[in-house]
Coordinates of N, CA and C in Angstrom, one line a residue:
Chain W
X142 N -14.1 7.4 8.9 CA -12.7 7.0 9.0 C -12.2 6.5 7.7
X143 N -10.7 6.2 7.1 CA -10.4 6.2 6.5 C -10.5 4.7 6.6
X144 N -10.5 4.1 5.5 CA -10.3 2.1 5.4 C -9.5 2.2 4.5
X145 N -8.0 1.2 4.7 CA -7.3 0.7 3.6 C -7.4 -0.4 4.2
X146 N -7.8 -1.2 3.0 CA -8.1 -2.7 2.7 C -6.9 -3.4 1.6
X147 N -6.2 -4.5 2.8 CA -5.5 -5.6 2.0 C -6.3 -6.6 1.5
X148 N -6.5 -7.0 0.6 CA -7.0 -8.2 0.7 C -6.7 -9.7 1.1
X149 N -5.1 -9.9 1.3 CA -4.9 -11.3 2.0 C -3.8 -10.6 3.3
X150 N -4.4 -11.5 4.5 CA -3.6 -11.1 5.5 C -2.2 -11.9 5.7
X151 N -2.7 -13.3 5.0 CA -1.6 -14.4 5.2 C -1.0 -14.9 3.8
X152 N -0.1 -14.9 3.4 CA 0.2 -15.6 2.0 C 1.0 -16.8 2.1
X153 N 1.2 -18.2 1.9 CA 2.4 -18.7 1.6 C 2.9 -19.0 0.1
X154 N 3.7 -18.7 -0.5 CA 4.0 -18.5 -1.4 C 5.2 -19.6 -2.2
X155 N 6.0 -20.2 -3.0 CA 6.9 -20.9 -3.4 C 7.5 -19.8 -4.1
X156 N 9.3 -20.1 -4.1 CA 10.0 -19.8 -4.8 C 9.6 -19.4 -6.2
X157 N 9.6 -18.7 -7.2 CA 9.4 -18.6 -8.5 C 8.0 -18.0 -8.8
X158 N 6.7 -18.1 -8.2 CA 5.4 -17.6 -8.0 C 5.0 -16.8 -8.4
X159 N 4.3 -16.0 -9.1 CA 3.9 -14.6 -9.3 C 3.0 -14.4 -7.7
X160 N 3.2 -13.2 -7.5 CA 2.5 -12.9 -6.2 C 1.7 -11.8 -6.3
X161 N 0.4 -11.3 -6.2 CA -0.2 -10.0 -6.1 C -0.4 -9.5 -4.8
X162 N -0.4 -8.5 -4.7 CA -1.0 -7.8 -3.3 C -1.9 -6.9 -3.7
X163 N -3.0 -7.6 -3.0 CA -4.1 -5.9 -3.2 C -4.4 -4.7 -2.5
X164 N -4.6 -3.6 -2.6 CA -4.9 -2.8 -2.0 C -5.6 -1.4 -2.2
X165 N -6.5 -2.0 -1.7 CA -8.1 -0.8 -1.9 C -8.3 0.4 -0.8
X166 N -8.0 1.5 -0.9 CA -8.7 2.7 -0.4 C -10.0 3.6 -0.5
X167 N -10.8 3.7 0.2 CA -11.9 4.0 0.1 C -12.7 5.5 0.5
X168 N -11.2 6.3 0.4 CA -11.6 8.0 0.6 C -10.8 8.8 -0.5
X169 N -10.9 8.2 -1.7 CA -10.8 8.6 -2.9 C -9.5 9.7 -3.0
X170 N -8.5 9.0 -1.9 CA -7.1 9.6 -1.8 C -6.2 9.6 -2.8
X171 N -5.4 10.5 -3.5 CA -4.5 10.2 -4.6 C -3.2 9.9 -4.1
X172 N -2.6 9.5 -3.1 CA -1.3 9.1 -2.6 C -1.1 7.8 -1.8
X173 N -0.7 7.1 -2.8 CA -0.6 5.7 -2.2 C 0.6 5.0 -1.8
X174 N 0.7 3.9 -0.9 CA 2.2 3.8 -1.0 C 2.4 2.1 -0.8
X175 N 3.1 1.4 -1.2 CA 3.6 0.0 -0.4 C 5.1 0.1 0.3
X176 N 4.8 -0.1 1.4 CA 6.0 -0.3 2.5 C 6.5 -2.0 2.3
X177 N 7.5 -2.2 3.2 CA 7.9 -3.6 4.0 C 8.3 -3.8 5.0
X178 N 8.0 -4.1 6.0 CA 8.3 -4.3 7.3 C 9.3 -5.3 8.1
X179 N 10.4 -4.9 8.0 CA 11.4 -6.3 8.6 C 11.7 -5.9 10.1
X180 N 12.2 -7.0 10.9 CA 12.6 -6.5 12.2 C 14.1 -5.9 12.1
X181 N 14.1 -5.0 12.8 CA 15.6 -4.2 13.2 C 15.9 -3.2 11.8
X182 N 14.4 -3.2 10.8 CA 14.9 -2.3 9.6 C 13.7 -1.2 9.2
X183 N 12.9 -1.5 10.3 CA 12.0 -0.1 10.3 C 10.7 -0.8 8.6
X184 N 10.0 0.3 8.2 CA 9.5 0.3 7.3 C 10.3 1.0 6.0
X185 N 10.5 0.1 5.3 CA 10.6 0.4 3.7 C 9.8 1.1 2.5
X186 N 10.0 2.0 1.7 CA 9.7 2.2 0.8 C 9.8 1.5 -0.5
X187 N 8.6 0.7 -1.0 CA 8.8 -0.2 -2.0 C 8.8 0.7 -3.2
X188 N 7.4 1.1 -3.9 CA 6.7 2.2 -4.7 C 5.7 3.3 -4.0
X189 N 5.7 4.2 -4.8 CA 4.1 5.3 -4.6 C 3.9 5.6 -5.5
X190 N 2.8 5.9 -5.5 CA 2.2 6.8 -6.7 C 0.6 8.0 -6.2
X191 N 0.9 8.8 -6.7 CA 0.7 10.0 -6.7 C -0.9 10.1 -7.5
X192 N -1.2 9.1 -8.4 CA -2.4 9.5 -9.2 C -2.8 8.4 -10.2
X193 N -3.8 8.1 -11.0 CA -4.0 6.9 -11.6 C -2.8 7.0 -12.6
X194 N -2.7 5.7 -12.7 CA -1.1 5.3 -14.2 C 0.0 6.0 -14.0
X195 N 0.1 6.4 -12.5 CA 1.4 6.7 -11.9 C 1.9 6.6 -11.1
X196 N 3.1 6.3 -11.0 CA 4.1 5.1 -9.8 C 5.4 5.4 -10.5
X197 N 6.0 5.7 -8.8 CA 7.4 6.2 -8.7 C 8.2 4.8 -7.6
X198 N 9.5 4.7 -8.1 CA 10.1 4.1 -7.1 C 10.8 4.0 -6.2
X199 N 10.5 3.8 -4.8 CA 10.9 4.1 -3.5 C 12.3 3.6 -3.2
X200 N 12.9 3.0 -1.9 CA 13.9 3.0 -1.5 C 14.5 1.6 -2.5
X201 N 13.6 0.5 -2.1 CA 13.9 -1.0 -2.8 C 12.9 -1.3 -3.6
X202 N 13.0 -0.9 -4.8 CA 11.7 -1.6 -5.8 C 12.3 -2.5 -6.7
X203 N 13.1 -3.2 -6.1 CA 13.9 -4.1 -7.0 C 13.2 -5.9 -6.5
X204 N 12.7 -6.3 -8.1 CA 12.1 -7.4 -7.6 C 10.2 -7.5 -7.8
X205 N 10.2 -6.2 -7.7 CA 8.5 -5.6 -7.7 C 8.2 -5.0 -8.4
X206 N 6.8 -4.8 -8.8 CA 6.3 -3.6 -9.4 C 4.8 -3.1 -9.0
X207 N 4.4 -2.1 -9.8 CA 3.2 -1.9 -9.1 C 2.1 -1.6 -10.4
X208 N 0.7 -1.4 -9.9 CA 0.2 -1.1 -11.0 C -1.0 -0.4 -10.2
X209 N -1.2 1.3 -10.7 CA -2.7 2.0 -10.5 C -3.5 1.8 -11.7
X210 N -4.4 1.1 -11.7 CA -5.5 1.4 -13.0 C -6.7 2.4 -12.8
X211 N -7.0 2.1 -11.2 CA -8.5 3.1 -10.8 C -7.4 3.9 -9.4
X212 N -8.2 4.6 -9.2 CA -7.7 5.7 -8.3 C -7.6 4.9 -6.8
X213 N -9.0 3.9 -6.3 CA -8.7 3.4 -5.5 C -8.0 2.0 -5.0
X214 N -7.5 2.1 -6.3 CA -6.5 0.6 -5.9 C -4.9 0.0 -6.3
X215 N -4.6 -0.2 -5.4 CA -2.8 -0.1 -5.7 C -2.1 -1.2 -5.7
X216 N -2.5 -2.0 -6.5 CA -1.3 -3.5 -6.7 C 0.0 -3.4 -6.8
X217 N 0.7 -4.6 -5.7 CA 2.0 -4.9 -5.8 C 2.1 -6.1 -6.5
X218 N 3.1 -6.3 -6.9 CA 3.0 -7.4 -8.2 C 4.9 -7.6 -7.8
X219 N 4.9 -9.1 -7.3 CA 6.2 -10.1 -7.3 C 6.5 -10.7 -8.3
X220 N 7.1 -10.2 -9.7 CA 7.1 -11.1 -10.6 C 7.5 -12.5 -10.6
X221 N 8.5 -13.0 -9.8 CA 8.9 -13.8 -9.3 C 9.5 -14.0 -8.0
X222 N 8.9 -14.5 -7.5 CA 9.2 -14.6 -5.7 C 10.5 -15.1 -5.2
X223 N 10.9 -14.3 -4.2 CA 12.2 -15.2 -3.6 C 12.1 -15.4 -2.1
X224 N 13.1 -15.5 -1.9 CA 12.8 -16.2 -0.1 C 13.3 -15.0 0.5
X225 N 13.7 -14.0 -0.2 CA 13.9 -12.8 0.7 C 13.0 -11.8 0.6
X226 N 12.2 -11.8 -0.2 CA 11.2 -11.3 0.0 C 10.1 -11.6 1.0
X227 N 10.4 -12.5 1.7 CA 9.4 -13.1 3.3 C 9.8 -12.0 3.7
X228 N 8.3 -11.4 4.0 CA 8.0 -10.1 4.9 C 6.7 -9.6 5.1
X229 N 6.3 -8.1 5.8 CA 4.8 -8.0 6.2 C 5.1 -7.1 5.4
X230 N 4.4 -6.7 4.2 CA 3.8 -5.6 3.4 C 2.9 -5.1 4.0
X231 N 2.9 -3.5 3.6 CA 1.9 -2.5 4.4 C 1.9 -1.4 3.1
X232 N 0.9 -1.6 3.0 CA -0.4 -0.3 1.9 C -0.8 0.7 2.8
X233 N -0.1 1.9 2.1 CA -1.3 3.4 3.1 C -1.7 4.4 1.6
X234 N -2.1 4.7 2.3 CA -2.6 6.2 1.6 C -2.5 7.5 2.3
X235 N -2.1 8.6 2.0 CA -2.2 9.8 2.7 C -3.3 10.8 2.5
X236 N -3.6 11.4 3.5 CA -4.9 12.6 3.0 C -4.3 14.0 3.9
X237 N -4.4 15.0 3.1 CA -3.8 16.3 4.1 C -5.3 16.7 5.4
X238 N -4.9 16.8 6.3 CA -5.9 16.7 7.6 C -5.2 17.9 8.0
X239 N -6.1 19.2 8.5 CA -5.7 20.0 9.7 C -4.1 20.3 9.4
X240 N -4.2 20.8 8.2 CA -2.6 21.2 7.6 C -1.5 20.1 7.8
X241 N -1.6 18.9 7.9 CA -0.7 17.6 7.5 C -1.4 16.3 6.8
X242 N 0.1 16.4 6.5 CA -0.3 15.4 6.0 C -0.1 13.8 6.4
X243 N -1.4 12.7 6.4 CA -1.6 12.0 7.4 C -1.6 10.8 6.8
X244 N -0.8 9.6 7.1 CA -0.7 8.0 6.3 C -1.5 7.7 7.2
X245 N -2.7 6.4 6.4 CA -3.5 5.5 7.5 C -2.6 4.2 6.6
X246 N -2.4 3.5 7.0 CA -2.3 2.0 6.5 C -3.3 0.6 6.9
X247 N -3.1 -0.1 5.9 CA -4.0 -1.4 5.9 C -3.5 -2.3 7.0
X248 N -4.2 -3.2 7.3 CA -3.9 -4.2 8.2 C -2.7 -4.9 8.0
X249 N -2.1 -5.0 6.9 CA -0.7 -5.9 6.4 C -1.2 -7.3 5.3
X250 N -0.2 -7.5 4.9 CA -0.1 -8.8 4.3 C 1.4 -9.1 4.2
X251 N 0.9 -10.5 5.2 CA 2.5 -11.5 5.8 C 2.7 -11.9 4.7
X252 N 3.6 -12.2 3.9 CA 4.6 -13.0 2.9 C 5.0 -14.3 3.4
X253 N 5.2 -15.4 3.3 CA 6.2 -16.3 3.5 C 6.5 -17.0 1.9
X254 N 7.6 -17.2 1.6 CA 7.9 -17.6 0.4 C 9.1 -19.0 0.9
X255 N 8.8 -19.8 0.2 CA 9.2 -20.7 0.8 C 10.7 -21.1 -0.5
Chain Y
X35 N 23.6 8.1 7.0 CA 22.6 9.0 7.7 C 21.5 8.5 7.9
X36 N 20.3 8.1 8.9 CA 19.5 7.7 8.4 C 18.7 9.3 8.8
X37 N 17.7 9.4 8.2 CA 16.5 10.4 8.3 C 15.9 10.5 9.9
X38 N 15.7 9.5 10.3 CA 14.7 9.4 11.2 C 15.0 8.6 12.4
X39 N 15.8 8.7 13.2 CA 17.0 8.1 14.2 C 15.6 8.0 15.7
X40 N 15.5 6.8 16.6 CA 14.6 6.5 17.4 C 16.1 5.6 18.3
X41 N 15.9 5.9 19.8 CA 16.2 4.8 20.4 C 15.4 3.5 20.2
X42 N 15.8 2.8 20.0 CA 14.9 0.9 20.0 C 14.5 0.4 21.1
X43 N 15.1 0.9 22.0 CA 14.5 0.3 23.6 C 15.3 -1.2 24.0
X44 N 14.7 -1.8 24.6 CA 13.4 -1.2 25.0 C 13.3 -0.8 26.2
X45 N 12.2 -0.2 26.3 CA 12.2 0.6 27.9 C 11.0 -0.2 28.7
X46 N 11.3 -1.0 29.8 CA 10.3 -1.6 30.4 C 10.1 -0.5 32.1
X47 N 8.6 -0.3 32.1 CA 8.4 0.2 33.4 C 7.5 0.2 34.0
X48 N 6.9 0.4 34.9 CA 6.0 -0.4 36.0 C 4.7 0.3 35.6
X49 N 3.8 -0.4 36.1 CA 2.4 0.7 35.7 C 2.0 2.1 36.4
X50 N 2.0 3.1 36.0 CA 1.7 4.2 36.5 C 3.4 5.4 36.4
X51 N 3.7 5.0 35.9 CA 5.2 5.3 35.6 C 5.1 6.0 34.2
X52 N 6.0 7.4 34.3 CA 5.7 8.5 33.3 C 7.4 7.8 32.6
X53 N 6.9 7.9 30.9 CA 7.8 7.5 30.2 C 8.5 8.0 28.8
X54 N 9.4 8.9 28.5 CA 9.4 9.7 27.7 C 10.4 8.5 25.9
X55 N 10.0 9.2 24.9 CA 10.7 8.9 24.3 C 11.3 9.7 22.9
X56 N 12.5 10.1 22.6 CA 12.2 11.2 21.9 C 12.7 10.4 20.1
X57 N 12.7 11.6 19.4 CA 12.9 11.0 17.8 C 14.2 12.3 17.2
X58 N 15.2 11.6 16.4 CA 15.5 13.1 15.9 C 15.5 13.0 13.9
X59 N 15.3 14.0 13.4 CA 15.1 14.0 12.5 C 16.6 14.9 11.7
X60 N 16.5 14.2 10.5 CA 18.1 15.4 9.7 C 17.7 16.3 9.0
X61 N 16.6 16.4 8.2 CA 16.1 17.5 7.2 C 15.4 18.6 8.1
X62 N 15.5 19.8 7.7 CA 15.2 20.6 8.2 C 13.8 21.0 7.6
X63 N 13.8 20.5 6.5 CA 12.6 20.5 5.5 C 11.6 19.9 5.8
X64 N 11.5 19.2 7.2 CA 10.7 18.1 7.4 C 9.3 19.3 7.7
X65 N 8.2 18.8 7.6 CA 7.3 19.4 7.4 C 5.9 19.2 8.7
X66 N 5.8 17.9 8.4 CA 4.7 17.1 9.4 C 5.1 16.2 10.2
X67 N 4.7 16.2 11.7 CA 5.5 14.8 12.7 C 4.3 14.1 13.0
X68 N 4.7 12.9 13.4 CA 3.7 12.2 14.0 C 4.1 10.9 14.8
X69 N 3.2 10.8 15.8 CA 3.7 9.7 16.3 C 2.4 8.3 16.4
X70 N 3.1 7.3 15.9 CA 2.1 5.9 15.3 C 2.4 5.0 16.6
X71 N 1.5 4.4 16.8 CA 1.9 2.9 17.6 C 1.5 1.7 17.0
X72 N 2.4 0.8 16.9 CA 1.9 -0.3 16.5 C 1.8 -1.6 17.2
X73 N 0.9 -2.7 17.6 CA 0.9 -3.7 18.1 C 1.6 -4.8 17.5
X74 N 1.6 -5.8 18.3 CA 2.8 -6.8 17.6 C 1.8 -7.7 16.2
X75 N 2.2 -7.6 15.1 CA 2.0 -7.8 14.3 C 0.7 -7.5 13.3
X76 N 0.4 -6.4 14.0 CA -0.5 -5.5 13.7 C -0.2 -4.3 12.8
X77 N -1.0 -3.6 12.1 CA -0.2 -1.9 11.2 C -0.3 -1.0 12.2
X78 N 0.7 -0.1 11.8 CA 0.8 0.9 12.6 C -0.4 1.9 12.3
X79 N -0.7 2.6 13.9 CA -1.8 3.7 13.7 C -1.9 5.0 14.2
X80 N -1.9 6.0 14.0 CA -1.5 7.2 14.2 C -2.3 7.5 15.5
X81 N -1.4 7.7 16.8 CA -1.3 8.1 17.7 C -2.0 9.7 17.9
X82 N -0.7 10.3 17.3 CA -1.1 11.6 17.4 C 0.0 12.7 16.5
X83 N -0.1 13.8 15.8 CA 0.0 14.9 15.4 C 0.9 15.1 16.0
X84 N 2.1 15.5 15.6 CA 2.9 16.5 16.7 C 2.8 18.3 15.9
X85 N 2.8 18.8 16.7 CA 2.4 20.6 16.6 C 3.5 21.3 17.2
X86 N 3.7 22.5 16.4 CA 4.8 22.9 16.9 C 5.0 23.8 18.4
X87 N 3.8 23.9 18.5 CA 3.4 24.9 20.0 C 3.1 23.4 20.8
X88 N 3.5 22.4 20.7 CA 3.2 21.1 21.8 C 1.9 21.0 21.7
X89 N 1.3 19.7 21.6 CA 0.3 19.1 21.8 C -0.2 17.8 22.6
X90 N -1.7 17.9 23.7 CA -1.5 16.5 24.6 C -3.0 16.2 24.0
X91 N -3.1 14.8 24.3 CA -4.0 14.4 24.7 C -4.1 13.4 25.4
X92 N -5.1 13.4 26.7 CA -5.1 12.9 27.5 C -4.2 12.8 28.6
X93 N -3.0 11.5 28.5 CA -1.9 11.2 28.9 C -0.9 11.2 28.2
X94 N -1.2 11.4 26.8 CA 0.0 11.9 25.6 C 0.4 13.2 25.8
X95 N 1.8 13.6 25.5 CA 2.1 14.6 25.4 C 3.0 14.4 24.4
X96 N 3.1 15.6 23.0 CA 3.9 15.4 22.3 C 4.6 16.8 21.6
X97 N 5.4 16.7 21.7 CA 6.1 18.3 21.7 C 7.4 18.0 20.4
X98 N 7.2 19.6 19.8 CA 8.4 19.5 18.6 C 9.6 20.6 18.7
X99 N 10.6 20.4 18.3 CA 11.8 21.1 19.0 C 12.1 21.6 17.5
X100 N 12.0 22.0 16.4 CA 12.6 22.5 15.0 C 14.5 22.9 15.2
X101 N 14.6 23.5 16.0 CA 15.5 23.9 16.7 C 17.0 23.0 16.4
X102 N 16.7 21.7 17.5 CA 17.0 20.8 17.6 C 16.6 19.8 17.0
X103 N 16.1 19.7 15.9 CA 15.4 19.0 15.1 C 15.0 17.6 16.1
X104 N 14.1 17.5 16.7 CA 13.7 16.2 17.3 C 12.3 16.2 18.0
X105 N 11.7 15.3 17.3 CA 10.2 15.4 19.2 C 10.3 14.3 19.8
X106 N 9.3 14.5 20.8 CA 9.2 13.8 22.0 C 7.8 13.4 22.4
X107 N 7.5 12.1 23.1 CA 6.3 11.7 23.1 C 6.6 11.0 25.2
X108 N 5.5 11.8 25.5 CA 5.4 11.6 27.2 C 4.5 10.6 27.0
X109 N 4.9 9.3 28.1 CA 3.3 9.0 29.0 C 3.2 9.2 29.6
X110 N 2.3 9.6 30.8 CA 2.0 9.7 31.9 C 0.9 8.4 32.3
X111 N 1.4 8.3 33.9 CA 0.4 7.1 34.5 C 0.2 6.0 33.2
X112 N 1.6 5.1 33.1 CA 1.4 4.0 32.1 C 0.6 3.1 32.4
X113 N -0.2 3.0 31.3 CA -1.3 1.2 31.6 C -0.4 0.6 31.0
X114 N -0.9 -0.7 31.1 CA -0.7 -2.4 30.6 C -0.9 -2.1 29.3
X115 N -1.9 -1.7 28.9 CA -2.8 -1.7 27.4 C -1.5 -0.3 27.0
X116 N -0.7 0.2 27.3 CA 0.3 1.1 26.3 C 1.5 0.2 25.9
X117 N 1.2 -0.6 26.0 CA 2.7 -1.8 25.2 C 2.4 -1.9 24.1
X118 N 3.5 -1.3 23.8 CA 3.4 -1.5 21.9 C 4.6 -1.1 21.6
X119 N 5.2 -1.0 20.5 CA 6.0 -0.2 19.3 C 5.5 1.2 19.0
X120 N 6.5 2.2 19.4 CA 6.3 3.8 19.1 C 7.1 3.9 17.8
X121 N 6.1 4.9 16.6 CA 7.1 5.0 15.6 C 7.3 6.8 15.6
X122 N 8.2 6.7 15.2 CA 8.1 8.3 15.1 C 8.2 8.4 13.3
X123 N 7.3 9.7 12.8 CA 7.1 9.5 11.3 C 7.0 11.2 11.0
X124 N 7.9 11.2 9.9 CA 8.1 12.9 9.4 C 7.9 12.6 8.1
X125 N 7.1 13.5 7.7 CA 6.8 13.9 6.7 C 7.1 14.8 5.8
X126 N 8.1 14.8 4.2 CA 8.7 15.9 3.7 C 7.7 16.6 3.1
X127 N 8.3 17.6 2.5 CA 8.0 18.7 1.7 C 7.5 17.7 -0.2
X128 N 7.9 16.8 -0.1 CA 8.2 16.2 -1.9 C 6.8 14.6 -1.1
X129 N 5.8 15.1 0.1 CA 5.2 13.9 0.2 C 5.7 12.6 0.7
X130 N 7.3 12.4 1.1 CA 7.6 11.0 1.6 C 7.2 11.3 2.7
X131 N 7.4 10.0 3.3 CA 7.3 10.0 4.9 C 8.3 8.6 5.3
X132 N 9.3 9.6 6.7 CA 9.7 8.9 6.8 C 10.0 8.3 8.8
X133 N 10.5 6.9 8.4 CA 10.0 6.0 9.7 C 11.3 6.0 10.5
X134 N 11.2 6.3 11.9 CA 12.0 5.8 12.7 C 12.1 4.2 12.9
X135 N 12.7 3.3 13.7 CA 13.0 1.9 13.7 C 11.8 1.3 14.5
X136 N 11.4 2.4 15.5 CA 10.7 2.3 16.4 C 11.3 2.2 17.8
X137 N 10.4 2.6 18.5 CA 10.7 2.5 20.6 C 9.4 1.4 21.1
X138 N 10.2 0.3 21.4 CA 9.2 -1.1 22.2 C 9.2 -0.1 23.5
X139 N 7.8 -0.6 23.9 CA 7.5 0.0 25.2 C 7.0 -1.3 25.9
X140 N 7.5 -1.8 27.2 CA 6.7 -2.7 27.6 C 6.1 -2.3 29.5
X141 N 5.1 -2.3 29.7 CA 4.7 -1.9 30.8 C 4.3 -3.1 31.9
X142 N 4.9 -2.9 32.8 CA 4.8 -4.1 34.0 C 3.7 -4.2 35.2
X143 N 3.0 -5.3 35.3 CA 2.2 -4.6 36.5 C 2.5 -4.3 37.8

């Protein structure tokens, strides 16, 4: 099976903060993605990227950024934190399966920014 | 417009109670469907595949309409343990994928 690994499930965070999110895949998938999760707004499109030292920007990448260095790992990077950014971040990767193509995602990482 | 239109529910129903929920999508370009469930505050996890000749498993049944651009996801004989968040997820042609709002399901005993 596929494993996407966040590495913090819980963050609290202060206003102004640099914040990282990690996120490790471990079936050497080239399509990665970070979402955000609010209630009543579905999953968001932060960034993706497609291949090492490349990243495209999704619906709201305003505020964020990302960085691929190795193939299996996809940092989100808060340059500076705000209080609206309190949310559940979600890391997937996709792999084509049986003619689709299939997102698994990480367990999440809660935001609170205070 | 949104892409990927879901009733929100929620739909509460007794245990053993067949419960349908459908998704509709705008692009016609959509390529791949699927349907995720997610627990409360948990990631979502892929359920199952939708195919375009209908596909079940088990007590899932999930069927895709191109037509009418929309699918649909059956339960049959609901447990307790099927309460969750249904997402419906399409996948384009350029690699996005995109989310419905989700359908809360909650099942009663």
């Amino acid at each position: 099976d596929v494993k996407v690994t966040q590495s913090s499930r819980y963050l609290v965070k202060r206003t102004g903060e640099k914040v990282f999110l990690e996120c490790v895949q471990d079936m050497d998938h080239e399509n990665m993605f970070w979402y955000r999760q609010d209630p009543g707004l579905g999953l968001r499109l932060i960034y993706f990227s497609y291949d090492v030292k490349m990243k495209e920007k999704g619906d709201i990448p305003e505020g964020y950024s990302v960085s691929r260095e190795k193939k299996e790992r996809f940092s989100l990077i808060l340059e500076s934190a705000s209080t609206n950014q309190t949310s559940m971040y979600l890391c997937a990767s996709s792999l084509w399966l049986s003619g689709a193509n299939v997102l698994t995602f990480g367990a999440g990482s809660r935001l609170t920014v205070l | 417009r949104k892409e990927v239109e879901q009733d929100p529910g929620p739909f509460n129903v007794p245990e053993g109670a067949t419960v349908a929920f459908n998704c509709t999508y705008s692009n016609s370009a959509s390529q791949s469907f699927f349907w995720y469930r997610q627990d409360c505050r948990k990631e979502p996890k892929l359920l199952m595949s939708v195919y375009s000749s209908g596909n079940e498993d088990g007590r899932f049944t999930a069927q895709l309409n191109r037509a009418s651009q929309y699918i649909s996801l059956l339960i049959r004989d609901s447990k307790l343990s099927d309460s969750a968040t249904y997402l419906c997820v399409v996948n384009m042609p350029d690699n996005q994928f995109y989310f419905g709002t989700g359908t809360s399901l909650t099942v009663i005993p």
